[in-house]
Coordinates of N, CA, C and O and ligand atoms in Angstrom, one line a residue:
M1 N 11.0 -15.3 48.8 CA 10.7 -16.3 47.9 C 11.1 -16.2 45.6 O 11.0 -14.6 46.3
T2 N 11.3 -16.9 45.8 CA 12.1 -15.9 43.5 C 10.0 -15.7 42.9 O 9.8 -16.4 43.5
E3 N 10.7 -14.1 41.9 CA 8.8 -14.0 41.7 C 8.7 -15.3 40.7 O 9.0 -15.7 40.0
R4 N 7.3 -15.7 40.0 CA 6.6 -16.2 39.8 C 6.8 -16.3 38.2 O 6.3 -15.0 38.2
R5 N 6.7 -16.4 37.4 CA 7.4 -15.9 36.1 C 6.6 -16.7 34.5 O 6.9 -18.4 35.2
F6 N 5.5 -16.7 34.4 CA 5.1 -16.9 33.2 C 5.3 -16.6 32.1 O 4.9 -16.1 31.3
L7 N 5.6 -17.8 30.8 CA 5.9 -17.1 29.9 C 4.5 -17.7 29.1 O 4.4 -18.8 28.8
V8 N 4.2 -16.8 28.0 CA 3.4 -16.9 26.9 C 4.0 -16.8 25.6 O 3.6 -15.5 25.0
L9 N 3.7 -18.0 25.7 CA 4.1 -18.6 24.0 C 3.2 -18.4 22.9 O 2.2 -19.3 23.9
N10 N 3.4 -18.4 21.8 CA 2.6 -18.1 20.8 C 3.4 -18.2 19.2 O 4.7 -17.3 19.6
G11 N 2.6 -19.1 18.5 CA 3.5 -18.9 16.9 C 2.5 -18.8 15.9 O 1.4 -18.3 15.6
P12 N 2.4 -19.2 15.1 CA 2.7 -18.7 13.8 C 1.2 -18.0 13.2 O 0.5 -18.4 13.9
N13 N 1.6 -17.1 12.8 CA 0.0 -16.4 12.4 C -0.8 -16.0 13.3 O -1.1 -14.9 13.4
L14 N -0.6 -15.2 14.9 CA -0.3 -15.2 15.6 C -0.4 -13.9 15.8 O -1.0 -13.2 16.3
N15 N 0.4 -13.2 14.7 CA 0.6 -12.1 15.0 C -0.5 -11.3 14.7 O -0.5 -10.1 14.4
L16 N -1.3 -11.6 13.5 CA -2.0 -11.1 12.2 C -3.3 -11.2 13.8 O -3.9 -10.2 12.7
L17 N -3.8 -11.0 14.9 CA -4.7 -11.7 15.4 C -5.6 -9.9 14.9 O -4.0 -9.1 16.0
G18 N -6.3 -9.5 15.8 CA -7.7 -7.7 15.5 C -6.6 -7.8 14.1 O -7.8 -6.7 13.8
T19 N -6.7 -9.0 13.3 CA -6.6 -7.4 12.1 C -7.4 -8.1 11.2 O -7.0 -7.2 10.3
R20 N -7.2 -9.7 10.9 CA -8.3 -10.4 10.2 C -8.8 -11.5 10.5 O -8.3 -11.6 11.7
E21 N -9.8 -12.2 9.8 CA -10.5 -13.5 10.5 C -11.2 -13.0 12.0 O -10.8 -14.1 13.2
P22 N -11.8 -12.2 12.5 CA -12.4 -11.4 13.6 C -13.4 -12.5 14.7 O -13.2 -12.9 14.5
G23 N -14.2 -13.3 12.8 CA -15.3 -13.8 12.9 C -14.4 -14.9 14.2 O -15.4 -15.8 14.7
I24 N -13.3 -15.6 13.7 CA -13.0 -16.7 13.9 C -12.4 -16.2 15.2 O -12.0 -17.6 16.6
Y25 N -10.8 -15.8 15.2 CA -10.5 -15.3 16.5 C -10.3 -14.5 16.9 O -9.6 -13.5 17.5
G26 N -11.7 -13.0 16.9 CA -11.7 -11.9 17.8 C -11.5 -10.4 17.0 O -10.1 -10.6 16.1
A27 N -11.9 -9.6 18.3 CA -11.0 -8.7 16.9 C -9.6 -7.8 18.5 O -9.0 -7.1 18.4
A28 N -9.3 -8.9 19.2 CA -8.5 -8.8 20.4 C -7.2 -9.0 20.1 O -6.6 -9.6 19.0
T29 N -5.9 -7.9 19.7 CA -4.4 -8.2 20.0 C -3.8 -8.8 20.5 O -3.9 -9.1 21.2
L30 N -2.6 -9.4 19.5 CA -1.3 -10.1 20.0 C -1.0 -8.9 21.1 O -1.2 -9.6 23.3
Q31 N -0.7 -8.1 21.2 CA -0.7 -7.7 22.7 C -1.6 -6.6 23.4 O -1.1 -6.7 24.8
D32 N -2.9 -6.7 22.5 CA -4.0 -6.5 24.1 C -4.6 -7.5 24.8 O -3.9 -7.2 26.1
I33 N -3.8 -9.3 24.6 CA -3.6 -9.9 25.1 C -2.8 -9.7 26.2 O -3.4 -10.2 27.3
V34 N -1.8 -10.2 25.2 CA -0.4 -9.4 27.1 C -0.5 -8.6 27.7 O -0.4 -8.8 28.5
S35 N -1.4 -7.3 27.6 CA -1.2 -6.2 28.7 C -2.4 -6.7 29.3 O -2.0 -6.8 30.5
G36 N -3.3 -7.3 28.5 CA -4.1 -8.2 29.8 C -3.2 -9.0 30.5 O -4.1 -8.4 32.3
L37 N -2.9 -9.5 29.8 CA -2.0 -11.0 31.4 C -0.4 -10.0 32.0 O -1.2 -10.2 33.2
E38 N -0.2 -9.2 31.6 CA 0.5 -8.7 32.7 C -0.1 -8.3 33.9 O 0.1 -8.0 34.8
A39 N -1.5 -7.7 33.3 CA -2.7 -6.7 33.8 C -2.9 -7.9 35.3 O -2.2 -7.6 36.3
Q40 N -3.0 -8.9 34.4 CA -3.2 -10.1 35.7 C -2.8 -10.6 36.9 O -2.2 -10.7 38.3
A41 N -0.8 -10.9 35.6 CA -0.1 -11.8 36.8 C 0.3 -10.3 37.4 O 0.3 -10.4 38.9
A42 N 0.1 -9.4 37.4 CA 0.4 -7.9 38.4 C -0.1 -7.9 39.2 O 0.4 -8.0 40.3
A43 N -1.4 -8.2 39.1 CA -3.1 -7.8 40.3 C -2.5 -9.4 41.0 O -3.1 -9.3 42.2
A44 N -2.0 -10.0 40.6 CA -1.8 -11.4 41.6 C -1.6 -11.2 43.1 O -0.7 -11.0 43.4
D45 N -1.4 -12.4 43.8 CA -0.6 -12.5 44.7 C -0.9 -14.2 44.8 O -0.8 -14.9 46.0
P46 N 0.9 -13.8 45.5 CA 1.9 -12.3 46.0 C 1.9 -12.6 43.5 O 1.5 -13.4 42.4
P47 N 2.4 -11.5 42.9 CA 2.1 -10.3 41.9 C 3.3 -11.7 41.3 O 4.7 -12.4 41.9
A48 N 2.6 -11.1 39.9 CA 4.0 -12.5 38.9 C 4.2 -11.6 38.3 O 3.6 -11.0 37.3
A49 N 5.0 -12.4 36.8 CA 5.7 -11.6 35.3 C 5.7 -12.1 34.9 O 5.4 -14.0 34.3
I50 N 5.0 -11.0 33.3 CA 5.3 -12.8 32.2 C 6.7 -12.3 31.1 O 6.8 -11.5 30.9
V51 N 6.1 -13.0 30.1 CA 7.3 -13.1 29.6 C 6.6 -13.6 28.9 O 6.6 -14.9 28.3
A52 N 6.2 -12.3 27.2 CA 5.5 -13.2 26.0 C 6.1 -13.6 24.9 O 7.4 -12.3 24.7
L53 N 6.1 -14.0 23.2 CA 7.0 -14.5 22.2 C 6.4 -14.5 21.3 O 5.2 -15.4 22.3
Q54 N 6.5 -13.8 20.1 CA 5.3 -14.9 18.9 C 6.8 -15.0 18.1 O 7.2 -14.3 18.4
S55 N 6.4 -17.0 17.8 CA 8.0 -16.6 16.5 C 6.0 -17.5 15.9 O 6.0 -18.2 15.9
N56 N 7.3 -17.2 13.9 CA 6.4 -17.5 13.0 C 7.3 -19.0 12.2 O 7.3 -19.9 11.3
H57 N 8.1 -18.7 12.9 CA 8.8 -20.2 13.1 C 9.4 -21.1 13.8 O 9.5 -20.6 15.0
E58 N 9.5 -22.2 13.7 CA 8.8 -23.3 14.6 C 10.3 -23.2 15.3 O 10.6 -23.3 16.3
G59 N 11.9 -23.4 14.1 CA 13.1 -23.4 15.3 C 12.8 -22.6 16.5 O 13.5 -22.4 17.5
E60 N 12.6 -21.4 16.1 CA 13.0 -20.0 17.1 C 11.7 -20.6 18.2 O 12.2 -20.2 20.0
L61 N 11.2 -21.6 18.3 CA 9.5 -21.6 19.4 C 10.1 -22.2 20.2 O 10.7 -22.4 21.2
V62 N 11.4 -23.3 19.1 CA 11.9 -24.0 20.5 C 13.1 -23.2 21.2 O 13.5 -24.0 22.8
D63 N 14.3 -22.7 20.1 CA 15.0 -21.7 20.6 C 15.0 -21.1 21.9 O 15.0 -21.0 23.0
A64 N 13.5 -20.1 21.9 CA 12.4 -19.9 23.7 C 11.9 -20.8 23.9 O 12.2 -19.9 25.0
I65 N 11.5 -22.2 24.6 CA 11.1 -22.9 25.2 C 13.2 -22.7 25.8 O 12.9 -23.2 27.1
Q66 N 13.5 -23.7 25.3 CA 14.7 -24.1 25.6 C 15.3 -23.2 26.1 O 16.1 -23.2 27.6
M67 N 15.4 -21.9 25.7 CA 15.7 -20.3 27.1 C 15.4 -20.1 27.8 O 16.1 -19.6 28.7
H68 N 14.1 -20.1 28.1 CA 12.8 -19.6 29.0 C 11.6 -20.1 30.2 O 11.9 -19.9 30.7
G69 N 12.1 -21.5 29.7 CA 11.1 -22.1 29.6 C 11.7 -23.6 31.2 O 11.5 -22.8 32.1
P70 N 13.6 -22.5 31.3 CA 13.4 -23.9 32.3 C 13.2 -22.5 33.4 O 12.7 -23.3 35.3
G71 N 13.9 -22.1 33.4 CA 13.4 -20.8 34.3 C 11.9 -19.9 34.7 O 11.4 -19.9 35.7
S72 N 10.7 -20.8 33.6 CA 9.4 -20.4 34.2 C 8.8 -21.3 35.2 O 9.2 -22.5 35.1
T73 N 7.9 -20.6 35.7 CA 7.1 -21.6 36.4 C 6.2 -22.3 35.9 O 6.0 -23.4 36.3
A74 N 5.8 -21.8 34.7 CA 4.7 -22.6 33.8 C 4.2 -22.1 31.9 O 5.2 -20.9 32.0
I75 N 4.7 -22.8 31.8 CA 4.2 -21.4 29.9 C 2.5 -22.3 29.6 O 2.1 -22.7 30.4
I76 N 3.1 -21.0 28.6 CA 1.1 -21.0 28.4 C 1.7 -21.0 27.5 O 1.5 -19.7 26.4
F77 N 0.7 -21.6 26.1 CA 1.2 -22.2 24.4 C -0.1 -22.5 23.9 O -0.6 -22.8 24.0
N78 N 0.0 -20.7 23.2 CA -0.7 -21.3 21.8 C 0.1 -21.7 20.7 O 0.6 -20.3 20.2
P79 N 0.2 -22.6 20.4 CA 1.4 -23.4 19.2 C 0.1 -22.6 17.6 O 1.8 -23.5 16.7
G80 N -0.2 -21.8 16.8 CA -1.1 -22.4 16.2 C -0.7 -23.8 15.9 O -1.2 -24.6 16.2
A81 N -1.0 -23.8 13.6 CA -0.9 -24.6 13.1 C 0.1 -25.3 13.3 O 0.2 -26.7 13.4
L82 N 1.9 -25.3 14.4 CA 2.1 -26.6 14.5 C 1.9 -26.9 15.6 O 2.4 -28.0 15.4
S83 N 0.4 -27.2 16.5 CA 0.2 -28.0 17.6 C -0.5 -28.7 16.9 O -0.6 -30.6 17.2
H84 N -0.7 -28.9 15.3 CA -1.0 -29.7 15.0 C -0.1 -31.8 14.0 O -0.5 -32.5 13.4
Y85 N 1.9 -30.7 14.2 CA 2.5 -31.9 13.6 C 3.2 -31.5 14.4 O 4.4 -32.5 13.9
S86 N 3.7 -30.7 15.4 CA 5.5 -30.5 15.1 C 6.2 -31.5 17.1 O 5.1 -31.2 17.8
I87 N 6.5 -32.6 16.1 CA 6.9 -33.3 17.0 C 8.7 -32.2 17.8 O 8.2 -32.8 19.0
A88 N 9.1 -30.7 17.1 CA 10.1 -30.9 17.8 C 9.7 -29.7 18.7 O 10.0 -30.0 19.7
L89 N 8.4 -29.2 18.6 CA 7.9 -28.7 20.4 C 7.1 -29.2 20.5 O 8.1 -29.2 22.3
R90 N 7.1 -30.7 20.7 CA 6.7 -31.5 22.6 C 8.0 -32.1 22.3 O 8.0 -31.5 23.9
D91 N 9.2 -32.4 21.7 CA 10.2 -33.0 22.5 C 11.2 -31.9 23.5 O 11.7 -32.4 24.6
A92 N 10.2 -30.6 22.9 CA 11.6 -29.2 23.2 C 10.5 -29.0 24.9 O 11.8 -29.0 26.0
L93 N 9.0 -29.1 24.5 CA 8.5 -29.2 25.7 C 9.3 -30.2 26.5 O 8.8 -29.7 28.3
T94 N 8.6 -31.1 26.9 CA 9.3 -33.0 27.2 C 11.1 -32.4 27.6 O 11.0 -33.2 28.9
G95 N 11.2 -32.1 27.2 CA 12.9 -32.2 27.4 C 12.8 -31.1 28.4 O 13.6 -31.4 29.9
I96 N 12.1 -30.2 28.2 CA 12.7 -28.7 29.7 C 11.4 -29.4 31.1 O 11.7 -28.9 31.9
G97 N 10.6 -30.1 30.9 CA 9.2 -30.4 32.2 C 8.9 -29.5 32.8 O 8.2 -29.7 33.3
T98 N 9.4 -28.0 32.1 CA 7.9 -27.4 32.5 C 6.6 -27.1 32.2 O 6.3 -27.6 30.7
P99 N 5.6 -27.4 33.4 CA 4.2 -26.9 33.4 C 3.6 -26.7 32.2 O 3.9 -25.4 32.1
T100 N 3.1 -27.3 30.9 CA 2.2 -25.7 30.7 C 1.3 -26.5 30.2 O 0.1 -27.1 29.6
V101 N 0.3 -25.4 30.3 CA -1.1 -25.6 29.6 C -1.4 -24.3 27.7 O -0.6 -23.4 28.1
E102 N -2.1 -25.2 27.0 CA -2.0 -25.5 25.5 C -2.9 -24.7 25.3 O -4.3 -24.4 25.9
V103 N -4.0 -23.3 24.5 CA -4.7 -22.7 24.6 C -4.7 -22.6 22.9 O -4.3 -22.2 22.1
H104 N -6.3 -23.1 22.9 CA -7.1 -22.6 21.2 C -7.8 -21.6 21.5 O -8.5 -22.4 22.4
I105 N -7.3 -20.5 20.4 CA -8.7 -19.2 20.8 C -9.2 -19.9 19.7 O -11.2 -19.8 21.0
S106 N -10.2 -20.6 18.4 CA -11.1 -21.4 18.7 C -11.4 -22.5 18.9 O -10.2 -23.0 19.6
N107 N -12.6 -22.8 18.5 CA -12.6 -24.1 18.7 C -12.1 -25.3 17.6 O -12.9 -26.0 16.8
I108 N -11.0 -26.1 18.0 CA -10.6 -26.2 16.5 C -10.7 -28.4 16.1 O -10.8 -28.5 15.9
H109 N -12.1 -29.0 17.7 CA -12.9 -29.9 17.1 C -14.0 -29.7 16.2 O -14.4 -30.4 15.5
A110 N -13.7 -28.7 16.2 CA -15.1 -27.5 15.3 C -15.2 -27.8 14.3 O -15.5 -26.9 13.0
R111 N -13.8 -27.7 14.0 CA -13.2 -27.8 12.2 C -12.6 -28.4 11.5 O -13.1 -29.4 12.0
E112 N -11.6 -27.6 10.4 CA -11.3 -28.8 9.5 C -11.1 -30.4 10.5 O -10.1 -29.6 11.5
D113 N -10.7 -31.7 9.7 CA -10.3 -33.3 10.1 C -8.7 -32.7 10.4 O -8.3 -33.3 12.4
F114 N -8.6 -31.7 10.1 CA -6.0 -31.9 10.7 C -6.3 -31.1 11.5 O -5.2 -30.8 12.2
R115 N -7.6 -29.9 12.4 CA -6.7 -29.5 13.2 C -7.3 -30.0 14.6 O -7.4 -29.5 15.9
H116 N -8.2 -31.2 14.2 CA -8.3 -31.2 16.3 C -7.8 -32.6 16.9 O -7.7 -33.1 17.5
H117 N -7.0 -33.2 16.5 CA -5.4 -33.5 16.1 C -4.4 -32.9 17.2 O -3.9 -32.0 16.2
S118 N -4.3 -32.3 18.1 CA -2.2 -31.2 18.9 C -1.3 -32.5 19.4 O -2.4 -32.9 20.5
V119 N -0.8 -32.6 18.6 CA 0.3 -33.7 19.3 C 0.4 -33.0 19.9 O 1.1 -33.6 21.1
I120 N 0.6 -31.6 20.7 CA 1.3 -31.2 22.2 C -0.5 -32.0 22.8 O 0.7 -31.8 24.6
S121 N -1.0 -31.9 22.9 CA -2.0 -32.1 24.5 C -2.2 -33.0 25.1 O -2.2 -32.7 26.1
A122 N -1.0 -34.2 24.9 CA -0.8 -35.4 25.9 C 0.4 -35.7 26.7 O 0.2 -35.6 27.9
I123 N 1.2 -34.2 26.2 CA 2.3 -33.5 27.5 C 2.3 -32.5 28.1 O 2.4 -31.8 29.2
A124 N 0.9 -32.1 27.4 CA 0.1 -30.8 28.5 C -0.8 -30.7 29.8 O -1.0 -31.5 29.5
R125 N -0.6 -29.8 30.6 CA -1.2 -30.1 31.5 C -2.8 -30.4 31.5 O -3.3 -30.9 32.1
G126 N -2.6 -29.4 30.3 CA -4.4 -29.3 29.1 C -4.1 -28.0 28.9 O -3.3 -27.4 28.6
Q127 N -5.5 -28.6 28.5 CA -5.7 -27.7 27.1 C -7.2 -26.3 27.4 O -8.1 -27.0 28.7
V128 N -7.4 -25.0 27.2 CA -9.0 -24.5 26.7 C -8.3 -24.0 25.2 O -8.0 -23.7 24.9
V129 N -10.4 -24.7 25.3 CA -9.7 -24.8 23.5 C -11.0 -23.7 23.2 O -12.3 -23.9 23.9
G130 N -11.2 -22.8 22.5 CA -12.9 -23.4 21.7 C -13.4 -21.1 22.1 O -14.7 -21.0 22.5
L131 N -12.6 -20.9 23.8 CA -13.3 -20.3 24.1 C -12.9 -18.4 24.1 O -13.0 -17.2 24.8
G132 N -12.2 -18.9 22.9 CA -11.9 -17.2 22.5 C -10.9 -16.6 23.2 O -10.1 -17.6 23.3
V133 N -10.2 -14.9 23.0 CA -8.9 -14.7 23.4 C -9.1 -15.1 25.6 O -8.4 -15.2 25.5
D134 N -10.6 -15.1 25.7 CA -10.5 -14.8 27.1 C -9.9 -16.8 27.2 O -9.8 -16.6 28.9
G135 N -9.4 -17.3 26.8 CA -8.6 -19.0 27.0 C -7.3 -18.5 27.3 O -6.7 -19.3 28.8
Y136 N -7.1 -17.5 27.0 CA -5.0 -17.1 28.0 C -5.5 -16.5 29.2 O -4.8 -17.2 30.0
R137 N -6.5 -15.8 29.7 CA -6.5 -15.4 30.8 C -7.1 -16.8 31.7 O -6.4 -16.3 32.7
L138 N -8.0 -17.3 30.8 CA -8.7 -18.3 32.3 C -7.4 -19.3 32.8 O -6.8 -20.0 33.4
A139 N -6.0 -19.3 31.0 CA -5.3 -20.7 31.6 C -4.2 -19.8 32.6 O -3.9 -19.9 33.1
L140 N -3.7 -18.3 32.8 CA -3.5 -17.5 33.3 C -3.6 -17.7 35.0 O -3.6 -18.1 36.5
D141 N -5.1 -18.7 34.9 CA -5.8 -17.6 36.1 C -5.1 -19.3 36.7 O -5.2 -19.0 38.2
F142 N -5.7 -20.3 36.1 CA -5.5 -21.8 36.4 C -4.0 -21.9 36.6 O -3.3 -22.5 37.8
C143 N -2.8 -21.4 36.2 CA -1.3 -21.4 36.5 C -1.2 -20.3 38.1 O 0.2 -21.3 38.5
L144 N -1.6 -19.3 37.8 CA -1.7 -18.8 39.2 C -2.2 -19.2 40.0 O -1.6 -19.3 41.7
K145 N -3.4 -20.0 40.4 CA -4.1 -21.0 41.6 C -2.8 -21.7 41.4 O -2.6 -22.7 43.3
N146 N -2.4 -22.7 40.8 CA -1.8 -24.1 40.6 C -0.4 -24.2 41.3 O -0.4 -25.2 41.5
Y147 N 0.4 -22.6 40.7 CA 1.6 -22.6 40.3 C 2.8 -22.0 41.3 O 2.3 -21.4 41.4
E148 N 3.0 -22.1 42.3 CA 4.3 -21.5 43.4 C 5.7 -21.3 42.5 O 5.9 -21.9 41.7
Ligands
CA2_201 O1 -7.8 -21.0 17.7 C1 -6.0 -21.5 17.8 O2 -5.7 -20.6 18.2 C2 -5.0 -22.0 16.2 O3 -3.8 -22.3 17.3 C3 -5.2 -20.7 15.5 C4 -4.0 -21.1 14.7 C5 -4.9 -22.3 13.7 O4 -3.7 -22.9 12.7 C6 -4.8 -23.6 15.2 O5 -5.4 -24.6 14.2 C7 -5.8 -23.5 15.7 C8 -3.7 -19.8 13.5 C9 -3.2 -18.8 13.6 C10 -3.5 -18.2 12.9 O6 -4.1 -16.2 13.2 C11 -5.2 -15.4 12.8 C12 -5.5 -14.5 13.2 C13 -5.9 -13.8 12.8 C14 -5.9 -13.5 10.6 C15 -4.9 -14.9 10.1 C16 -4.9 -15.5 11.5

């Protein structure tokens, strides 16, 4: 059996996690989050691997989806502000067909109107929204349970 591999993608400004705006995004750094997901995946039965990438650039995220998405079991994706308008990311995800769970640390529905709509959500398997950085862990838990 091939080892399961989960692609964890993060979009613009999420490299700043843990350095600013802790009231909205918490105190954990992106590296803390990725390390936690790696430990969670390694402890799963059977164990799984994590490939984690962050970019501030839409095209780089499209490239990452095209390069790593087809070989991944599922994608855990926080597209950041691009969630609200990037048809290119949506098309890239639709093009590869790998199941994707969308994560938002903050409750986008309780914030500015322009954050209420995600162009990704309709093609995602589901969303975890507003549960802080625990959202990544919950998304991986779902993927480990549901995707072989
Ligand atoms: O709640 C989320 O996870 C968001 O995807 C975060 C995006 C925002 O544009 C989305 O509407 C919702 C922004 C990420 C910015 O991350 C920062 C982290 C620390 C300090 C500054 C920005």
